[in-house]
Coordinates of C-alpha atoms and ligand atoms in Angstrom, one line a residue:
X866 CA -37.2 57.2 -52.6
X867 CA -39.0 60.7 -52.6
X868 CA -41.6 61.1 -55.7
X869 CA -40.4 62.4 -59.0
X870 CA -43.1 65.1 -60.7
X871 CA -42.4 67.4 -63.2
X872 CA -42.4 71.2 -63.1
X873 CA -42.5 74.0 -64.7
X874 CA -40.0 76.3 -62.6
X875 CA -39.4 79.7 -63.0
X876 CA -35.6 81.4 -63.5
X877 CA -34.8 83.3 -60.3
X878 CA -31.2 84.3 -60.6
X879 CA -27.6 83.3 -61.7
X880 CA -24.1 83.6 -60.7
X881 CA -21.3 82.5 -62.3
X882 CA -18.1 80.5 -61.0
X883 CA -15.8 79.9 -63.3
X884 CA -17.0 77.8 -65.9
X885 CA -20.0 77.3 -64.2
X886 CA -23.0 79.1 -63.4
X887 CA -25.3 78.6 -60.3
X888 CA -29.0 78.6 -61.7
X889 CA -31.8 79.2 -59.0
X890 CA -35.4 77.8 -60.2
X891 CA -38.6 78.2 -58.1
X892 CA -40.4 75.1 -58.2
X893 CA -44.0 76.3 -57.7
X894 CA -44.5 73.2 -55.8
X895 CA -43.5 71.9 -52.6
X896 CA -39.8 70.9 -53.1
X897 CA -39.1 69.2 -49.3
X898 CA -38.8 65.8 -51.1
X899 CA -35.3 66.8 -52.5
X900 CA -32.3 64.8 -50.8
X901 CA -28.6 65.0 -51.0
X902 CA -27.4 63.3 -54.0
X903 CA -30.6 63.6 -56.3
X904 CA -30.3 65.3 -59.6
X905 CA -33.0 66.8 -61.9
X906 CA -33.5 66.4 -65.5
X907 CA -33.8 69.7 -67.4
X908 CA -35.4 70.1 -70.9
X909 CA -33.0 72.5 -72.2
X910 CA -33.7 74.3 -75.6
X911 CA -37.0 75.1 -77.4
X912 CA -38.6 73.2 -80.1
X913 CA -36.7 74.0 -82.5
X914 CA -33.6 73.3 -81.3
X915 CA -31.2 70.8 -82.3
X916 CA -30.6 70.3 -78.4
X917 CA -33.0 67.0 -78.5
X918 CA -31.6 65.3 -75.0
X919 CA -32.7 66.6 -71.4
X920 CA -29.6 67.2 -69.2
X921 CA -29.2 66.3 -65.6
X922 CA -28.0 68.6 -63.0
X923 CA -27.3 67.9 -59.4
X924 CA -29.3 69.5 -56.8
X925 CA -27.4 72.1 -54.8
X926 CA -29.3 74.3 -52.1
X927 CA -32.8 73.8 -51.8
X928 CA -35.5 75.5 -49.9
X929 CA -38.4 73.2 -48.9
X930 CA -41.3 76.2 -49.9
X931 CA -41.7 79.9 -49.9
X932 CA -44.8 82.0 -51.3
X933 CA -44.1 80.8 -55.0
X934 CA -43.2 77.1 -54.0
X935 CA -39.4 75.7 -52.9
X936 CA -36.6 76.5 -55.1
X937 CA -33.3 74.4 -56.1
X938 CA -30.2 75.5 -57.2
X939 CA -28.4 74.2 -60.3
X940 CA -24.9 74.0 -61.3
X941 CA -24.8 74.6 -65.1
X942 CA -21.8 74.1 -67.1
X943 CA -21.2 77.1 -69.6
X944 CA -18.8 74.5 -71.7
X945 CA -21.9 72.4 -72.5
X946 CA -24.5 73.5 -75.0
X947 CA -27.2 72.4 -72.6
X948 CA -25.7 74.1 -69.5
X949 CA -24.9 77.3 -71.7
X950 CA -28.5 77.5 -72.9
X951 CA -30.1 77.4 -69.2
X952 CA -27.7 80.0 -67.9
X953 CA -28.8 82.4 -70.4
X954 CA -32.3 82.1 -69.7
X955 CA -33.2 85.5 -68.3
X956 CA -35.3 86.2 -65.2
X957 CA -38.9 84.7 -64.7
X958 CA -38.2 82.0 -68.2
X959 CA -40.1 79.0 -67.4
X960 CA -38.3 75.4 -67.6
X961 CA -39.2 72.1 -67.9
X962 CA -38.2 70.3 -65.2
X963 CA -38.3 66.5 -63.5
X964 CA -37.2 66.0 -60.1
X965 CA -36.3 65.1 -57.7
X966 CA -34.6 61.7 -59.1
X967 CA -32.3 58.9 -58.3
X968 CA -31.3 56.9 -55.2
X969 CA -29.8 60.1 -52.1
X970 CA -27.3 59.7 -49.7
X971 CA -27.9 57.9 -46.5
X972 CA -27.4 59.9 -43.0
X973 CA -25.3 58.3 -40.4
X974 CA -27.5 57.3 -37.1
X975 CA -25.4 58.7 -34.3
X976 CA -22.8 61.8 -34.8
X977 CA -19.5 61.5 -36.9
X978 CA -17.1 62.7 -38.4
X979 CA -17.4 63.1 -42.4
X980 CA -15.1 63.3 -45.2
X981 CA -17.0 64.9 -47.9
X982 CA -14.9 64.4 -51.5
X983 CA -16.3 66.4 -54.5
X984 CA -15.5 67.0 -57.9
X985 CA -15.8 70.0 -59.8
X986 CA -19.5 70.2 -60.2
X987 CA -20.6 67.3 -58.6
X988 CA -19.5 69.4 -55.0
X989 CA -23.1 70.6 -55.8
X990 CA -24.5 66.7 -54.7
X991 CA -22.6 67.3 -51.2
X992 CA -23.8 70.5 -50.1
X993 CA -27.2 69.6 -48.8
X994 CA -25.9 66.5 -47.7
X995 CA -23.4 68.6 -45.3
X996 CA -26.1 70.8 -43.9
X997 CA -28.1 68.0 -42.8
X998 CA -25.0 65.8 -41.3
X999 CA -24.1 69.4 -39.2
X1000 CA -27.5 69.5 -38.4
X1001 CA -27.3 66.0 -36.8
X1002 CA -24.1 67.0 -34.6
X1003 CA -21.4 65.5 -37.4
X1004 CA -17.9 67.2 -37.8
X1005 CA -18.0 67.6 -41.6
X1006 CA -14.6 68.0 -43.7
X1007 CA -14.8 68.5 -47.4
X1008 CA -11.9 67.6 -50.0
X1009 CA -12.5 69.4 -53.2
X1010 CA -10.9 67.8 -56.5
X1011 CA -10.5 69.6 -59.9
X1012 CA -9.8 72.6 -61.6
X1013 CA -13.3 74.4 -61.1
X1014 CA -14.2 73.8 -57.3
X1015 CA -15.2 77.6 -56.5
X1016 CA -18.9 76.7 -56.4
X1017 CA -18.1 73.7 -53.6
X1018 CA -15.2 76.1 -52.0
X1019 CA -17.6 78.7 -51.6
X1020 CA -20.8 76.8 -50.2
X1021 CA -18.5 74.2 -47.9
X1022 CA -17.0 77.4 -46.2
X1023 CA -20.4 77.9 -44.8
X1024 CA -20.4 74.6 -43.4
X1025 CA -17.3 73.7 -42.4
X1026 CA -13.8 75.0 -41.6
X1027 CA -12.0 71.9 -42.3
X1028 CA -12.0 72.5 -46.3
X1029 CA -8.8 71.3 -48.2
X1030 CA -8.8 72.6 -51.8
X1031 CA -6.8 71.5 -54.8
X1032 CA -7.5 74.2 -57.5
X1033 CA -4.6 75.6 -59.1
X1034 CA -2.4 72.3 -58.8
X1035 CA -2.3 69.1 -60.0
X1036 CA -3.4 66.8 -57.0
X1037 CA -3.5 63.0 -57.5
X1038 CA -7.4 62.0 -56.4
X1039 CA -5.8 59.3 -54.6
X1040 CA -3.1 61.0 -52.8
X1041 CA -5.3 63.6 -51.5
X1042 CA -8.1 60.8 -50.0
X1043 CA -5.1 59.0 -48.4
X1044 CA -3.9 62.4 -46.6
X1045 CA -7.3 63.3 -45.3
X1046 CA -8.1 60.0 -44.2
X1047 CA -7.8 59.8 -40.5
X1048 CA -8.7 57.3 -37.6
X1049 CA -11.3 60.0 -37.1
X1050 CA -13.3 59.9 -40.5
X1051 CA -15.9 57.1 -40.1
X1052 CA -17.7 57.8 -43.1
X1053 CA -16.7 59.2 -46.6
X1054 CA -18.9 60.8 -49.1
X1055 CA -18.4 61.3 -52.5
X1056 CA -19.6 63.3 -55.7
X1057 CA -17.9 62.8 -59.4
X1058 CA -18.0 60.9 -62.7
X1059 CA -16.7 57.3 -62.8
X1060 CA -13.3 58.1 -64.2
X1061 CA -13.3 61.0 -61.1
X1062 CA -14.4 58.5 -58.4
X1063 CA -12.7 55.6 -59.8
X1064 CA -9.4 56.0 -57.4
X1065 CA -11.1 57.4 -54.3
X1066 CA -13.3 53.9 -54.9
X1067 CA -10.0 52.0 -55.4
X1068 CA -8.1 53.4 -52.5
X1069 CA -11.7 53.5 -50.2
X1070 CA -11.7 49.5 -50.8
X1071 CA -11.3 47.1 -48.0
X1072 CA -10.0 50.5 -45.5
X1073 CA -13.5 49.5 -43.2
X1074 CA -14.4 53.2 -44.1
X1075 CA -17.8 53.2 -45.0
X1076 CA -18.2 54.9 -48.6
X1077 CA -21.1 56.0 -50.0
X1078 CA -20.5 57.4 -54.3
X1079 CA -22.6 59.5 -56.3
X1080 CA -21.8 58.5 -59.5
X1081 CA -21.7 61.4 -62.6
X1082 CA -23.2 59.4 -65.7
X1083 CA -24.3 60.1 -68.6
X1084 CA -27.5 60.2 -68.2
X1085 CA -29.6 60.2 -71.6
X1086 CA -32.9 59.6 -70.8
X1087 CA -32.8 59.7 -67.0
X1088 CA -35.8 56.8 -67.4
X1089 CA -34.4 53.4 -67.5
X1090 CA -34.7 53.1 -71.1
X1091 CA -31.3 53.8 -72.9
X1092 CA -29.0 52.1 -70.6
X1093 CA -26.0 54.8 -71.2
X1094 CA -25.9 55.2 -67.3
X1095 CA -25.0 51.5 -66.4
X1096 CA -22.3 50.3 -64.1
X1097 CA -21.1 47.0 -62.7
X1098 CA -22.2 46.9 -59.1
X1099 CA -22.3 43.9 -56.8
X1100 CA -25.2 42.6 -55.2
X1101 CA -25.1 41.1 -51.8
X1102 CA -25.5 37.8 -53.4
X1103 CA -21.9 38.7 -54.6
X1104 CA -23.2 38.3 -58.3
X1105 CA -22.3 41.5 -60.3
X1106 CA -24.7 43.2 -62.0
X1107 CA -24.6 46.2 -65.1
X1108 CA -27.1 48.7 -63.1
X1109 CA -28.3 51.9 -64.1
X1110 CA -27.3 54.8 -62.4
X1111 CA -30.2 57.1 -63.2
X1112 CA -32.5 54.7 -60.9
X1113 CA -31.0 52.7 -59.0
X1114 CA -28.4 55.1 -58.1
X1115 CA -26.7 57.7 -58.8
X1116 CA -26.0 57.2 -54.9
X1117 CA -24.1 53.9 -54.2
X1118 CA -22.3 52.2 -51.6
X1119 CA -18.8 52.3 -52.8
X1120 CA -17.8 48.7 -51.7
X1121 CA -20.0 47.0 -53.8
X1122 CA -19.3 49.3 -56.9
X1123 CA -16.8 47.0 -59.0
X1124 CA -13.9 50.5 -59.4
X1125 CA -11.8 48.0 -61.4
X1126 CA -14.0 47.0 -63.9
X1127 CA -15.3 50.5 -65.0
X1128 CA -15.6 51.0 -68.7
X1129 CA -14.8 47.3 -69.3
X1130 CA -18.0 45.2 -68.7
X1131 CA -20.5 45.2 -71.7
X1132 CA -23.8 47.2 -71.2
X1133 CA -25.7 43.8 -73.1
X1134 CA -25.1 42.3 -69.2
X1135 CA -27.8 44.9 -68.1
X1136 CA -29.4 42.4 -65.6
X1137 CA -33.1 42.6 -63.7
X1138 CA -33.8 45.3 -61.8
X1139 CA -32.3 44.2 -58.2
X1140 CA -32.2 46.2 -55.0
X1141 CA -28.7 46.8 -54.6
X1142 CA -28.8 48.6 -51.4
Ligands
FES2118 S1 -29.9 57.4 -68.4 FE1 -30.9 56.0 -69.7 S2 -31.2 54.2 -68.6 FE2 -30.2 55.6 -67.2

């Protein structure tokens, strides 16, 4: 995993899609440690706000380093207090930020063709990701899910012209997988919360497609301590385990994540720290 550290990055610009906006910070440091499927943790708020609790926000584009350091782009809901508060921080404001964190995707070795499924704001985990697979000679194909996918629509466009888009209409998660999935598609990538990813997982199970999930917690302290982000995983050893998605993911291998058992296993089964990949 790449190392964490925590800057103080200057607003750049915003644009707004939909209910989101896209926030660009410049890192002042060195930001070529950022993979696909990390997120940040943003203080959002001043002192005397009531906003107590740091966000996390996936990491969209990023630039490795320029003359004031590498930047990253945000997605920031404007439903969300936290999200509201960052987008209308104006030019130059200075944020506290921690990053790069959590568990990134895995590339494939050789060249192949990718499904990439993403969810509303979480299409922002997959757009790195699918600059690096094109670089490596895969044929990418995104499937966007929700009611707010212009942010994914618009970046996947520039890598890929296999894009299949369900805003404006009610499309089943599970429907949509099961029509894009192809002898073709050796590998699927996903982005979404756990009641979002729950049927892709499902249907994904046992189709000897491999599945790799970044999983949209809620994600408190971001630090291993509040244990809001756990999910039941299984371990090689085929014991299940609560793990927290804030370090030992938010990237998991969808086979071993238990889909069916979301939201029912107690947190108190929060069990040592294993390596789960
Ligand atoms: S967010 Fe608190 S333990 Fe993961």
């Amino acid at each position: 995993m790449s190392q964490a550290g925590q800057w103080t990055a200057t607003v750049m610009a915003r644009r707004d899609t939909g209910d989101y906006a896209v926030v660009t910070l410049s890192a002042g440091t060195d930001t070529s440690t950022a993979r696909p499927g990390q997120f940040v943790s943003v203080k959002v708020a001043g002192p005397d706000s009531a906003l107590l609790l740091r966000r996390a926000m996936w990491i969209g584009e990023a630039t490795a380093s320029g003359r004031e350091g590498g930047t990253i782009e945000v997605v920031a809901d404007l439903r969300e207090p936290g999200g509201a508060w960052l987008a209308a921080q104006p030019q130059s404001a200075r944020v506290d930020v921690i990053g790069p964190l959590g568990r990134p995707f895995s590339l494939p070795r050789d060249p192949t063709t990718c499904l990439l499924i993403g969810f509303e704001t979480a299409t922002a985990a997959l757009v790195k990701l699918a600059e690096d697979l094109v670089s490596r000679g895969c044929r990418v194909r995104f499937l966007l899910l929700g009611q707010n996918v212009a942010y994914g629509a618009l970046t996947a466009r520039r890598f890929s012209s296999e894009i299949m888009d369900s805003s404006g209409r009610i499309t089943s998660p599970r429907d949509a997988t099961l029509s894009q999935l192809d002898d073709s598609v050796e590998v699927v990538y996903s982005a979404g919360t756990t009641e979002q990813l729950q049927p892709v997982g499902q249907i994904l199970m046992g189709k000897g497609v491999a599945h790799q999930a970044a999983v949209e917690t809620p994600l408190v302290c971001g630090s291993r301590t509040c244990t809001l982000c756990a999910l039941p995983v299984r371990g090689r050893d085929g014991v299940t385990r609560m793990v927290r998605a804030c370090t030992e993911g938010p990237v998991f291998q969808g086979d071993f994540v238990r889909w069916d058992d979301l939201g029912t296993v107690p947190g108190d089964c929060l069990g040592a720290s294993e390596e789960i990949r």
